[in-house]
């Protein structure tokens, strides 16, 4: 029995010692880890403190980015300068066009004023001649009344175109129609067109249906067609 108790006591003692040894090892390992972490932190702090930015990869990347930004800014500035030059050229062109239009407007205004002055002068001349003729007519009337002589208007000779000419034919088309008429007394033929004058009568129109229509100074129209000659 005593041997058994002694064995158990020895066993417990061994277990206690083993636990103590293990705890010490764990403690040592933890202290080592803490020291290692502290060393790494110190190394990081020393590396940051001793880090040289000049000539480093970070500095090169930063410089490249700055150069890229500067080149972009220069490109945008050059584009802006070109746009400003274009706007300046457009402004100069616009001013030139305005000056040209202004000069034309002044020239046209001057021409209008000149034409207006001419028309006013012509109107004044016509009015003066009209007044002069009126005065002459009044003077003649007064003279006739004072002398008792009445002026008898001379009758204008009347022309019956159908007794002097006959229509031979109408040729052409549209506004280019022409007519051939024959003088009944001499037998000679004449070619007439719109606007021509035949024995004091003006050709007003020519058509295949109505023949030739003529109008005199008194406004009376006469018609010359094929049936007149039959």
PDB file of N, CA and C in Angstrom, residues 67-112:
ATOM      1  N   UNK A  67       5.041  64.134 -65.876  1.00  0.00           N
ATOM      2  CA  UNK A  67       5.329  64.466 -67.274  1.00  0.00           C
ATOM      3  C   UNK A  67       4.114  64.203 -68.157  1.00  0.00           C
ATOM      4  N   UNK A  68       3.422  63.092 -67.892  1.00  0.00           N
ATOM      5  CA  UNK A  68       2.220  62.775 -68.666  1.00  0.00           C
ATOM      6  C   UNK A  68       1.160  63.858 -68.488  1.00  0.00           C
ATOM      7  N   UNK A  69       0.981  64.296 -67.237  1.00  0.00           N
ATOM      8  CA  UNK A  69      -0.010  65.351 -66.973  1.00  0.00           C
ATOM      9  C   UNK A  69       0.397  66.652 -67.651  1.00  0.00           C
ATOM     10  N   UNK A  70       1.718  66.974 -67.586  1.00  0.00           N
ATOM     11  CA  UNK A  70       2.203  68.212 -68.212  1.00  0.00           C
ATOM     12  C   UNK A  70       2.031  68.159 -69.729  1.00  0.00           C
ATOM     13  N   UNK A  71       2.317  66.994 -70.332  1.00  0.00           N
ATOM     14  CA  UNK A  71       2.143  66.861 -71.785  1.00  0.00           C
ATOM     15  C   UNK A  71       0.682  67.027 -72.170  1.00  0.00           C
ATOM     16  N   UNK A  72      -0.231  66.458 -71.375  1.00  0.00           N
ATOM     17  CA  UNK A  72      -1.658  66.603 -71.650  1.00  0.00           C
ATOM     18  C   UNK A  72      -2.091  68.062 -71.547  1.00  0.00           C
ATOM     19  N   UNK A  73      -1.554  68.745 -70.517  1.00  0.00           N
ATOM     20  CA  UNK A  73      -1.878  70.162 -70.347  1.00  0.00           C
ATOM     21  C   UNK A  73      -1.348  70.989 -71.510  1.00  0.00           C
ATOM     22  N   UNK A  74      -0.118  70.671 -71.973  1.00  0.00           N
ATOM     23  CA  UNK A  74       0.440  71.390 -73.110  1.00  0.00           C
ATOM     24  C   UNK A  74      -0.380  71.156 -74.370  1.00  0.00           C
ATOM     25  N   UNK A  75      -0.833  69.901 -74.545  1.00  0.00           N
ATOM     26  CA  UNK A  75      -1.674  69.585 -75.708  1.00  0.00           C
ATOM     27  C   UNK A  75      -2.978  70.358 -75.667  1.00  0.00           C
ATOM     28  N   UNK A  76      -3.601  70.398 -74.485  1.00  0.00           N
ATOM     29  CA  UNK A  76      -4.852  71.141 -74.345  1.00  0.00           C
ATOM     30  C   UNK A  76      -4.623  72.631 -74.551  1.00  0.00           C
ATOM     31  N   UNK A  77      -3.488  73.126 -74.083  1.00  0.00           N
ATOM     32  CA  UNK A  77      -3.176  74.554 -74.269  1.00  0.00           C
ATOM     33  C   UNK A  77      -2.983  74.879 -75.746  1.00  0.00           C
ATOM     34  N   UNK A  78      -2.258  73.983 -76.473  1.00  0.00           N
ATOM     35  CA  UNK A  78      -2.060  74.199 -77.903  1.00  0.00           C
ATOM     36  C   UNK A  78      -3.389  74.181 -78.647  1.00  0.00           C
ATOM     37  N   UNK A  79      -4.276  73.244 -78.273  1.00  0.00           N
ATOM     38  CA  UNK A  79      -5.600  73.173 -78.892  1.00  0.00           C
ATOM     39  C   UNK A  79      -6.399  74.442 -78.615  1.00  0.00           C
ATOM     40  N   UNK A  80      -6.271  74.944 -77.385  1.00  0.00           N
ATOM     41  CA  UNK A  80      -6.970  76.177 -77.023  1.00  0.00           C
ATOM     42  C   UNK A  80      -6.433  77.362 -77.805  1.00  0.00           C
ATOM     43  N   UNK A  81      -5.100  77.398 -78.001  1.00  0.00           N
ATOM     44  CA  UNK A  81      -4.501  78.484 -78.795  1.00  0.00           C
ATOM     45  C   UNK A  81      -5.006  78.436 -80.230  1.00  0.00           C
ATOM     46  N   UNK A  82      -5.095  77.214 -80.795  1.00  0.00           N
ATOM     47  CA  UNK A  82      -5.613  77.084 -82.164  1.00  0.00           C
ATOM     48  C   UNK A  82      -7.055  77.556 -82.252  1.00  0.00           C
ATOM     49  N   UNK A  83      -7.848  77.213 -81.252  1.00  0.00           N
ATOM     50  CA  UNK A  83      -9.251  77.625 -81.245  1.00  0.00           C
ATOM     51  C   UNK A  83      -9.364  79.139 -81.129  1.00  0.00           C
ATOM     52  N   UNK A  84      -8.498  79.729 -80.295  1.00  0.00           N
ATOM     53  CA  UNK A  84      -8.512  81.191 -80.156  1.00  0.00           C
ATOM     54  C   UNK A  84      -8.104  81.867 -81.462  1.00  0.00           C
ATOM     55  N   UNK A  85      -7.100  81.303 -82.145  1.00  0.00           N
ATOM     56  CA  UNK A  85      -6.689  81.858 -83.442  1.00  0.00           C
ATOM     57  C   UNK A  85      -7.821  81.756 -84.461  1.00  0.00           C
ATOM     58  N   UNK A  86      -8.521  80.598 -84.454  1.00  0.00           N
ATOM     59  CA  UNK A  86      -9.642  80.436 -85.387  1.00  0.00           C
ATOM     60  C   UNK A  86     -10.748  81.448 -85.116  1.00  0.00           C
ATOM     61  N   UNK A  87     -11.044  81.650 -83.819  1.00  0.00           N
ATOM     62  CA  UNK A  87     -12.072  82.622 -83.454  1.00  0.00           C
ATOM     63  C   UNK A  87     -11.654  84.036 -83.847  1.00  0.00           C
ATOM     64  N   UNK A  88     -10.357  84.347 -83.676  1.00  0.00           N
ATOM     65  CA  UNK A  88      -9.864  85.673 -84.065  1.00  0.00           C
ATOM     66  C   UNK A  88     -10.001  85.876 -85.569  1.00  0.00           C
ATOM     67  N   UNK A  89      -9.667  84.815 -86.358  1.00  0.00           N
ATOM     68  CA  UNK A  89      -9.805  84.910 -87.817  1.00  0.00           C
ATOM     69  C   UNK A  89     -11.268  85.079 -88.223  1.00  0.00           C
ATOM     70  N   UNK A  90     -12.159  84.333 -87.571  1.00  0.00           N
ATOM     71  CA  UNK A  90     -13.591  84.468 -87.850  1.00  0.00           C
ATOM     72  C   UNK A  90     -14.085  85.874 -87.513  1.00  0.00           C
ATOM     73  N   UNK A  91     -13.562  86.429 -86.427  1.00  0.00           N
ATOM     74  CA  UNK A  91     -13.957  87.778 -86.031  1.00  0.00           C
ATOM     75  C   UNK A  91     -13.519  88.806 -87.069  1.00  0.00           C
ATOM     76  N   UNK A  92     -12.275  88.647 -87.549  1.00  0.00           N
ATOM     77  CA  UNK A  92     -11.767  89.569 -88.578  1.00  0.00           C
ATOM     78  C   UNK A  92     -12.597  89.445 -89.852  1.00  0.00           C
ATOM     79  N   UNK A  93     -12.903  88.180 -90.243  1.00  0.00           N
ATOM     80  CA  UNK A  93     -13.713  87.956 -91.439  1.00  0.00           C
ATOM     81  C   UNK A  93     -15.094  88.575 -91.288  1.00  0.00           C
ATOM     82  N   UNK A  94     -15.687  88.423 -90.101  1.00  0.00           N
ATOM     83  CA  UNK A  94     -17.011  88.986 -89.851  1.00  0.00           C
ATOM     84  C   UNK A  94     -16.989  90.504 -89.945  1.00  0.00           C
ATOM     85  N   UNK A  95     -15.953  91.125 -89.377  1.00  0.00           N
ATOM     86  CA  UNK A  95     -15.842  92.581 -89.450  1.00  0.00           C
ATOM     87  C   UNK A  95     -15.685  93.040 -90.901  1.00  0.00           C
ATOM     88  N   UNK A  96     -14.901  92.284 -91.690  1.00  0.00           N
ATOM     89  CA  UNK A  96     -14.721  92.635 -93.101  1.00  0.00           C
ATOM     90  C   UNK A  96     -16.046  92.542 -93.859  1.00  0.00           C
ATOM     91  N   UNK A  97     -16.817  91.477 -93.582  1.00  0.00           N
ATOM     92  CA  UNK A  97     -18.120  91.328 -94.247  1.00  0.00           C
ATOM     93  C   UNK A  97     -19.066  92.452 -93.838  1.00  0.00           C
ATOM     94  N   UNK A  98     -19.022  92.813 -92.546  1.00  0.00           N
ATOM     95  CA  UNK A  98     -19.873  93.912 -92.082  1.00  0.00           C
ATOM     96  C   UNK A  98     -19.489  95.215 -92.774  1.00  0.00           C
ATOM     97  N   UNK A  99     -18.172  95.451 -92.894  1.00  0.00           N
ATOM     98  CA  UNK A  99     -17.711  96.673 -93.571  1.00  0.00           C
ATOM     99  C   UNK A  99     -18.135  96.668 -95.037  1.00  0.00           C
ATOM    100  N   UNK A 100     -18.030  95.463 -95.675  1.00  0.00           N
ATOM    101  CA  UNK A 100     -18.426  95.371 -97.091  1.00  0.00           C
ATOM    102  C   UNK A 100     -19.911  95.650 -97.262  1.00  0.00           C
ATOM    103  N   UNK A 101     -20.726  95.016 -96.401  1.00  0.00           N
ATOM    104  CA  UNK A 101     -22.164  95.243 -96.481  1.00  0.00           C
ATOM    105  C   UNK A 101     -22.522  96.691 -96.184  1.00  0.00           C
ATOM    106  N   UNK A 102     -21.807  97.280 -95.235  1.00  0.00           N
ATOM    107  CA  UNK A 102     -22.073  98.674 -94.901  1.00  0.00           C
ATOM    108  C   UNK A 102     -21.745  99.576 -96.085  1.00  0.00           C
ATOM    109  N   UNK A 103     -20.596  99.253 -96.752  1.00  0.00           N
ATOM    110  CA  UNK A 103     -20.224 100.050 -97.928  1.00  0.00           C
ATOM    111  C   UNK A 103     -21.234  99.903 -99.055  1.00  0.00           C
ATOM    112  N   UNK A 104     -21.718  98.662 -99.260  1.00  0.00           N
ATOM    113  CA  UNK A 104     -22.729  98.456-100.311  1.00  0.00           C
ATOM    114  C   UNK A 104     -24.023  99.177 -99.969  1.00  0.00           C
ATOM    115  N   UNK A 105     -24.389  99.120 -98.693  1.00  0.00           N
ATOM    116  CA  UNK A 105     -25.623  99.796 -98.284  1.00  0.00           C
ATOM    117  C   UNK A 105     -25.511 101.305 -98.516  1.00  0.00           C
ATOM    118  N   UNK A 106     -24.342 101.865 -98.175  1.00  0.00           N
ATOM    119  CA  UNK A 106     -24.152 103.297 -98.395  1.00  0.00           C
ATOM    120  C   UNK A 106     -24.183 103.626 -99.888  1.00  0.00           C
ATOM    121  N   UNK A 107     -23.547 102.745-100.701  1.00  0.00           N
ATOM    122  CA  UNK A 107     -23.549 102.979-102.150  1.00  0.00           C
ATOM    123  C   UNK A 107     -24.964 102.893-102.721  1.00  0.00           C
ATOM    124  N   UNK A 108     -25.710 101.871-102.281  1.00  0.00           N
ATOM    125  CA  UNK A 108     -27.086 101.735-102.754  1.00  0.00           C
ATOM    126  C   UNK A 108     -27.942 102.914-102.305  1.00  0.00           C
ATOM    127  N   UNK A 109     -27.721 103.367-101.063  1.00  0.00           N
ATOM    128  CA  UNK A 109     -28.473 104.517-100.581  1.00  0.00           C
ATOM    129  C   UNK A 109     -28.151 105.747-101.405  1.00  0.00           C
ATOM    130  N   UNK A 110     -26.865 105.903-101.748  1.00  0.00           N
ATOM    131  CA  UNK A 110     -26.473 107.045-102.564  1.00  0.00           C
ATOM    132  C   UNK A 110     -27.095 106.962-103.956  1.00  0.00           C
ATOM    133  N   UNK A 111     -27.112 105.730-104.528  1.00  0.00           N
ATOM    134  CA  UNK A 111     -27.728 105.558-105.850  1.00  0.00           C
ATOM    135  C   UNK A 111     -29.223 105.852-105.788  1.00  0.00           C
ATOM    136  N   UNK A 112     -29.864 105.423-104.709  1.00  0.00           N
ATOM    137  CA  UNK A 112     -31.300 105.688-104.547  1.00  0.00           C
ATOM    138  C   UNK A 112     -31.556 107.184-104.448  1.00  0.00           C
TER     139      UNK A 112
END
